[in-house]
Tab-separated table of C-alpha atoms and ligand atoms in Angstrom:
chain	number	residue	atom	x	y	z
A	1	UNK	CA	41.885	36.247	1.679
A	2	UNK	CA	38.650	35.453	-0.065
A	3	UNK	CA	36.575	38.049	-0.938
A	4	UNK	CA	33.255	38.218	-3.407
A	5	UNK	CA	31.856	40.172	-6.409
A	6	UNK	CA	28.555	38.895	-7.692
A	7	UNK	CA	26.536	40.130	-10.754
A	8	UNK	CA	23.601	42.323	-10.857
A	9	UNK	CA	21.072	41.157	-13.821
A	10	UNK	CA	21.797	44.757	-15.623
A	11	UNK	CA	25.212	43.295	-15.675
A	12	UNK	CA	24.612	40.001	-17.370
A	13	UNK	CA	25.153	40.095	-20.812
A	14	UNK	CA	24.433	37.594	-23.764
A	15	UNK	CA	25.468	36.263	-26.943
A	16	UNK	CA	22.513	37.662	-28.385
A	17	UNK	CA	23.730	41.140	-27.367
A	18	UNK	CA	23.783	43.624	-29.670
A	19	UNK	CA	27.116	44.868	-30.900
A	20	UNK	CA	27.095	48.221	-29.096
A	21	UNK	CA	27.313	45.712	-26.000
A	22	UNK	CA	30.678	44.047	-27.169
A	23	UNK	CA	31.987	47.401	-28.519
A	24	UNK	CA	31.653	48.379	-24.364
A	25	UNK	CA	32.876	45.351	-23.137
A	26	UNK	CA	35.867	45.740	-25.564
A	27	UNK	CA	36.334	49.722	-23.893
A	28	UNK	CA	36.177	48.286	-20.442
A	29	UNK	CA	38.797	45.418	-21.438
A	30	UNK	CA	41.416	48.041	-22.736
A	31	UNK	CA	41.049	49.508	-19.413
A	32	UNK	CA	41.585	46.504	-17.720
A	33	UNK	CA	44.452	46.165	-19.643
A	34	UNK	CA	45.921	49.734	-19.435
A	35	UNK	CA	45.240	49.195	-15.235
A	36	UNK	CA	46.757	46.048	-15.336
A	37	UNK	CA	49.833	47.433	-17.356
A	38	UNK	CA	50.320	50.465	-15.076
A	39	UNK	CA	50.974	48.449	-12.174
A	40	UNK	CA	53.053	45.723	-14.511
A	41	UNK	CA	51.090	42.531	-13.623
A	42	UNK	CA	50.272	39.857	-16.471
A	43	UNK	CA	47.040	38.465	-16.156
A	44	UNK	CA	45.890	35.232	-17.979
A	45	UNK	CA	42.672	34.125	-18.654
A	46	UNK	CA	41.890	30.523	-18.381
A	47	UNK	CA	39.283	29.333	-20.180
A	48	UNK	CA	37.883	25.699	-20.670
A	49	UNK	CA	34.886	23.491	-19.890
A	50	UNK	CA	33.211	22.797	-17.033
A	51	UNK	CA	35.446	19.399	-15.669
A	52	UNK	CA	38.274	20.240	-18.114
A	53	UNK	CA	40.567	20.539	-14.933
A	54	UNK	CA	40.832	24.641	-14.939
A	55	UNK	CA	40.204	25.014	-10.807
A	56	UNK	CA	43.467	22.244	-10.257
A	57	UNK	CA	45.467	23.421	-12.870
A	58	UNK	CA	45.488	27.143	-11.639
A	59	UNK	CA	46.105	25.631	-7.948
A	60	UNK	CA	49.462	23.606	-9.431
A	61	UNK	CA	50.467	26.701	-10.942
A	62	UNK	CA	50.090	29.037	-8.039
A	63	UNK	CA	52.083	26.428	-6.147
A	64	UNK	CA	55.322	26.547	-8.217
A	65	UNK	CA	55.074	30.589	-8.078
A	66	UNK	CA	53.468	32.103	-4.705
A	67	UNK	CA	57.044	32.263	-3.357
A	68	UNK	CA	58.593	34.102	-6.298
A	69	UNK	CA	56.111	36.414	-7.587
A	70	UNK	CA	52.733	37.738	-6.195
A	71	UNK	CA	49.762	35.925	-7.922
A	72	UNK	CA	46.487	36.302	-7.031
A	73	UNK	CA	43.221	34.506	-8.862
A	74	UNK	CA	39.707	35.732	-9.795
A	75	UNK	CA	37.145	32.138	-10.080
A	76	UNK	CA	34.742	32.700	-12.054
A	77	UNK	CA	31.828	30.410	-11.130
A	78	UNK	CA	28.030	31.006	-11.820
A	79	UNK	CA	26.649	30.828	-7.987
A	80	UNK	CA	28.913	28.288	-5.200
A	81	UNK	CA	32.612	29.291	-3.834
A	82	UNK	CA	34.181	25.649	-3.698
A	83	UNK	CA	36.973	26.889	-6.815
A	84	UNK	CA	37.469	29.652	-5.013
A	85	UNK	CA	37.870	28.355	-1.309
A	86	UNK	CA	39.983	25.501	-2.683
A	87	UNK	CA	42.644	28.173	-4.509
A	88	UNK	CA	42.224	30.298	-1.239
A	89	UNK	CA	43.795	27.623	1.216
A	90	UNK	CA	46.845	28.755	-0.935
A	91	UNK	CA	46.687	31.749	0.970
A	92	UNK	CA	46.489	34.032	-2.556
A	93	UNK	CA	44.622	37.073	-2.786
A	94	UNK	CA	41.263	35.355	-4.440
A	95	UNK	CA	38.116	36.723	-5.862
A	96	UNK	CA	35.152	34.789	-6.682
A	97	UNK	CA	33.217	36.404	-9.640
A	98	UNK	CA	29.890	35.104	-9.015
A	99	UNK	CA	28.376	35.757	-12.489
A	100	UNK	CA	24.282	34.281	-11.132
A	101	UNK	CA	23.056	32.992	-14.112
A	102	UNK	CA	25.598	34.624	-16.636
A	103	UNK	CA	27.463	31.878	-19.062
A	104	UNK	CA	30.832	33.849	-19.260
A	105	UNK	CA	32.963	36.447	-17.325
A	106	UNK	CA	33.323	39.760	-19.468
A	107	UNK	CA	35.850	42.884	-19.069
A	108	UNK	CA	32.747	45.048	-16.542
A	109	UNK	CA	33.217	42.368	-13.553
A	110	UNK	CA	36.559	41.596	-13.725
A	111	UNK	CA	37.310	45.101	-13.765
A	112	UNK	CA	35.384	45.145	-10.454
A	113	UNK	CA	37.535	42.289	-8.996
A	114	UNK	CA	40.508	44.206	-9.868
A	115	UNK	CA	39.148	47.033	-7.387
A	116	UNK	CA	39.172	44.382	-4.853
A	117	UNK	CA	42.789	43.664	-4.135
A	118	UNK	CA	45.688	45.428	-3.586
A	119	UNK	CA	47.108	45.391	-7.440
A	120	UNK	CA	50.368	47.402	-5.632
A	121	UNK	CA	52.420	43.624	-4.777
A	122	UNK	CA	51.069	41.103	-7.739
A	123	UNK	CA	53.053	40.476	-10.981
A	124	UNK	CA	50.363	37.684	-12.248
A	125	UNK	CA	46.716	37.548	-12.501
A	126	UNK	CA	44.778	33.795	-13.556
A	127	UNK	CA	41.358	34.761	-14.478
A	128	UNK	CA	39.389	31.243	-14.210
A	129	UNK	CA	36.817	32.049	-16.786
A	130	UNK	CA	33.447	30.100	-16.561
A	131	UNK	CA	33.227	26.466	-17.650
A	132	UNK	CA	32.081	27.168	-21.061
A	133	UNK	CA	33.388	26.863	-24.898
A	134	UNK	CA	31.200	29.847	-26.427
A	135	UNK	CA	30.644	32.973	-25.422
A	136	UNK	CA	34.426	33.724	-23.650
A	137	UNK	CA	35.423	33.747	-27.093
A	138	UNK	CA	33.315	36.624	-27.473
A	139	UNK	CA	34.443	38.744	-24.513
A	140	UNK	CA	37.754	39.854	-23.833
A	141	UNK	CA	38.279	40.708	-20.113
A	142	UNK	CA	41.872	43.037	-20.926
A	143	UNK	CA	44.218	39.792	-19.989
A	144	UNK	CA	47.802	39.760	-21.650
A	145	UNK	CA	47.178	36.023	-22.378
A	146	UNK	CA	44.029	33.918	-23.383
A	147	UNK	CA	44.864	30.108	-22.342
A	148	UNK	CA	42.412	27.283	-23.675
A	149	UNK	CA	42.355	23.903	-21.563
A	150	UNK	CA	40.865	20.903	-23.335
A	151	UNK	CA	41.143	17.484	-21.465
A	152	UNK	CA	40.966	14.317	-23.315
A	153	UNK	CA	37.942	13.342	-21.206
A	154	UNK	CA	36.183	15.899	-23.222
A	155	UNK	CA	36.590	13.232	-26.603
A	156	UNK	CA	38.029	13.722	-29.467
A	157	UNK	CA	35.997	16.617	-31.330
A	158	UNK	CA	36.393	19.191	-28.744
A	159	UNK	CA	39.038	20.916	-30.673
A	160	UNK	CA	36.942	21.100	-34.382
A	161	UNK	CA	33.527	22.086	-32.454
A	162	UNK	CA	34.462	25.216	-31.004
A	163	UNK	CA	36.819	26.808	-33.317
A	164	UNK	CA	36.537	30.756	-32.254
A	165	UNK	CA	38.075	29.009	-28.731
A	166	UNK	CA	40.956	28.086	-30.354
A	167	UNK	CA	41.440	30.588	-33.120
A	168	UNK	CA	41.400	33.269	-29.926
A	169	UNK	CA	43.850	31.570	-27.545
A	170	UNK	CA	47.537	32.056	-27.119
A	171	UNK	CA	47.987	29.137	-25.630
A	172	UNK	CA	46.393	25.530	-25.344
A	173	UNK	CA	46.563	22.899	-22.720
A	174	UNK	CA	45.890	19.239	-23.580
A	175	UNK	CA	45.008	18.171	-19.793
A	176	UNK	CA	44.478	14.985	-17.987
A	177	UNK	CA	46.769	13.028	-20.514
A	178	UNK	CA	47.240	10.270	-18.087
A	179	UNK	CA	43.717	9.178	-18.762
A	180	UNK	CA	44.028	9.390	-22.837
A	181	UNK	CA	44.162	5.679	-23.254
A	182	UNK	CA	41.451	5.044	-20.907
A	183	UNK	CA	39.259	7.440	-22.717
A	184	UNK	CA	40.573	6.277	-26.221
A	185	UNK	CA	41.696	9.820	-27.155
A	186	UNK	CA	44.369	10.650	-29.616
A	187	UNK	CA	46.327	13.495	-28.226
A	188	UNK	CA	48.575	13.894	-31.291
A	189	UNK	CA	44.788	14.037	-33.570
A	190	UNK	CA	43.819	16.827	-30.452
A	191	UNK	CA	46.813	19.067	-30.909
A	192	UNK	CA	46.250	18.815	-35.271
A	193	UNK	CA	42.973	19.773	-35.004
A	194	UNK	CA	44.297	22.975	-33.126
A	195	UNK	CA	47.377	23.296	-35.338
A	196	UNK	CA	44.622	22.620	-38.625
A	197	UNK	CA	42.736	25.902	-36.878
A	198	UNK	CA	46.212	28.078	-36.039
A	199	UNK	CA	49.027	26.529	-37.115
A	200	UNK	CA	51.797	28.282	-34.781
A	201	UNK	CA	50.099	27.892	-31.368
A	202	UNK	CA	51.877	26.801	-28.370
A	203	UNK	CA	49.743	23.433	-26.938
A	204	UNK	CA	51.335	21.990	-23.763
A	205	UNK	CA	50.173	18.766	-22.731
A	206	UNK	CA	49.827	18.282	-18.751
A	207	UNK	CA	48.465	15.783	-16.326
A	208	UNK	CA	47.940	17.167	-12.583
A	209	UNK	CA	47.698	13.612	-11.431
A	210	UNK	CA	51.564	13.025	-12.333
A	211	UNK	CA	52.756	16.688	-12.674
A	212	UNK	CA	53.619	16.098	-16.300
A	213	UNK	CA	54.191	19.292	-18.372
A	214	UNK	CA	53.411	21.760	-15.171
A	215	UNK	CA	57.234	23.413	-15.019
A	216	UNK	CA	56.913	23.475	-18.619
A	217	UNK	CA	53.493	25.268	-18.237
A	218	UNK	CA	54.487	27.307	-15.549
A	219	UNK	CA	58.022	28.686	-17.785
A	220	UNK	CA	55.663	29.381	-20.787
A	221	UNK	CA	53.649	31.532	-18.502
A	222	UNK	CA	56.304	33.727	-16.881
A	223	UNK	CA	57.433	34.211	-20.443
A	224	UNK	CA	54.228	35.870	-21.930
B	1	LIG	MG1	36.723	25.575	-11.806
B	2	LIG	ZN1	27.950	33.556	-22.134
């Protein structure tokens, strides 16, 4: 059920790109999108740092709704499969964007991944963007939903030091809340710095260790 697209280096593009770059990542996205819409699937890009909890998150989610709906999941990851093989056990259609050396995924590869599987039998794509705060901001890859994760082992200024994150998600997840004391991280100052940024976004706090805030998660999804 695993299967692998990996970038060529004319396909690796950069913040430093010019804007005639993002104007044609933009054009492939709406295609994504118009693709995507055809065959009525949402897809939802998850984006996040590296150890924010993205990979298990996506894997509690595709629990609770391989039996009602057919989801599949593109991991982005810059070279090894372990996201990907772990999601795969799940027995989901998986694709592991294997971007080399390239910091985020953009619209040209995941279009690519969506010639992979059979789009005829899914209603719901997760797109597990790269572990990385910047540049995904910069790249829209034609999903219906842009979802941030920030976990409070990530401290307390995550939030305030990559605004264009925030300002372009529809949705935030405060993650591994169970360890917010340990770290000494104010979830309430967390979810105010987002609100201070974009003041009617949906945050959902979660814990995958306890299953806190995962049906919740999982209902805000299936209504996007
Ligand atoms: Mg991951
Ligand atoms: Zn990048």
């Amino acid at each position: 059920m695993i299967q692998t697209i990996e970038a060529s280096p004319d396909e690796i593009y950069d913040i430093e790109l010019e804007h005639s770059l993002l104007e044609a990542n933009a054009k492939l996205a709406k295609e994504n999108r118009s693709l995507l819409d055809r065959h009525g699937i949402a897809s939802i890009d998850v984006m996040g740092a590296i150890g924010s909890g993205k990979t298990t998150l996506i894997g509690r989610l595709v629990e609770r709704l391989k039996d009602r709906l057919g989801v599949a999941v593109f991991n982005g990851d810059a070279t090894i499969s372990s996201d990907a093989d772990l999601i795969a056990r799940q027995n989901v259609p998986v694709v592991q964007i294997a971007t080399v050396n390239g910091c985020h995924l953009d619209a040209n590869l995941v279009g690519k991944a969506l010639r992979k599987i059979d789009l005829t039998k899914l209603k719901l794509i997760f797109i597990e963007n790269i572990g990385n705060l910047i540049c995904p901001a910069e790249f829209p890859l034609g999903s219906k939903a842009r979802v941030v994760v920030v976990s409070v082992t990530e401290g307390q200024y995550m939030v305030r030091k990559h605004p264009h994150m925030f300002l372009g998600a529809d949705l935030v997840v405060v993650n591994k809340i169970d360890l917010a004391s340990a770290m000494e991280v104010s979830i309430e100052d967390l979810i105010a710095d987002v609100h201070k940024l974009k003041p009617d976004l949906k945050v959902i706090r979660t814990s995958c260790k306890n299953g806190v805030g995962l049906d919740e998660l999982t209902a805000s999804l299936l209504a996007i």
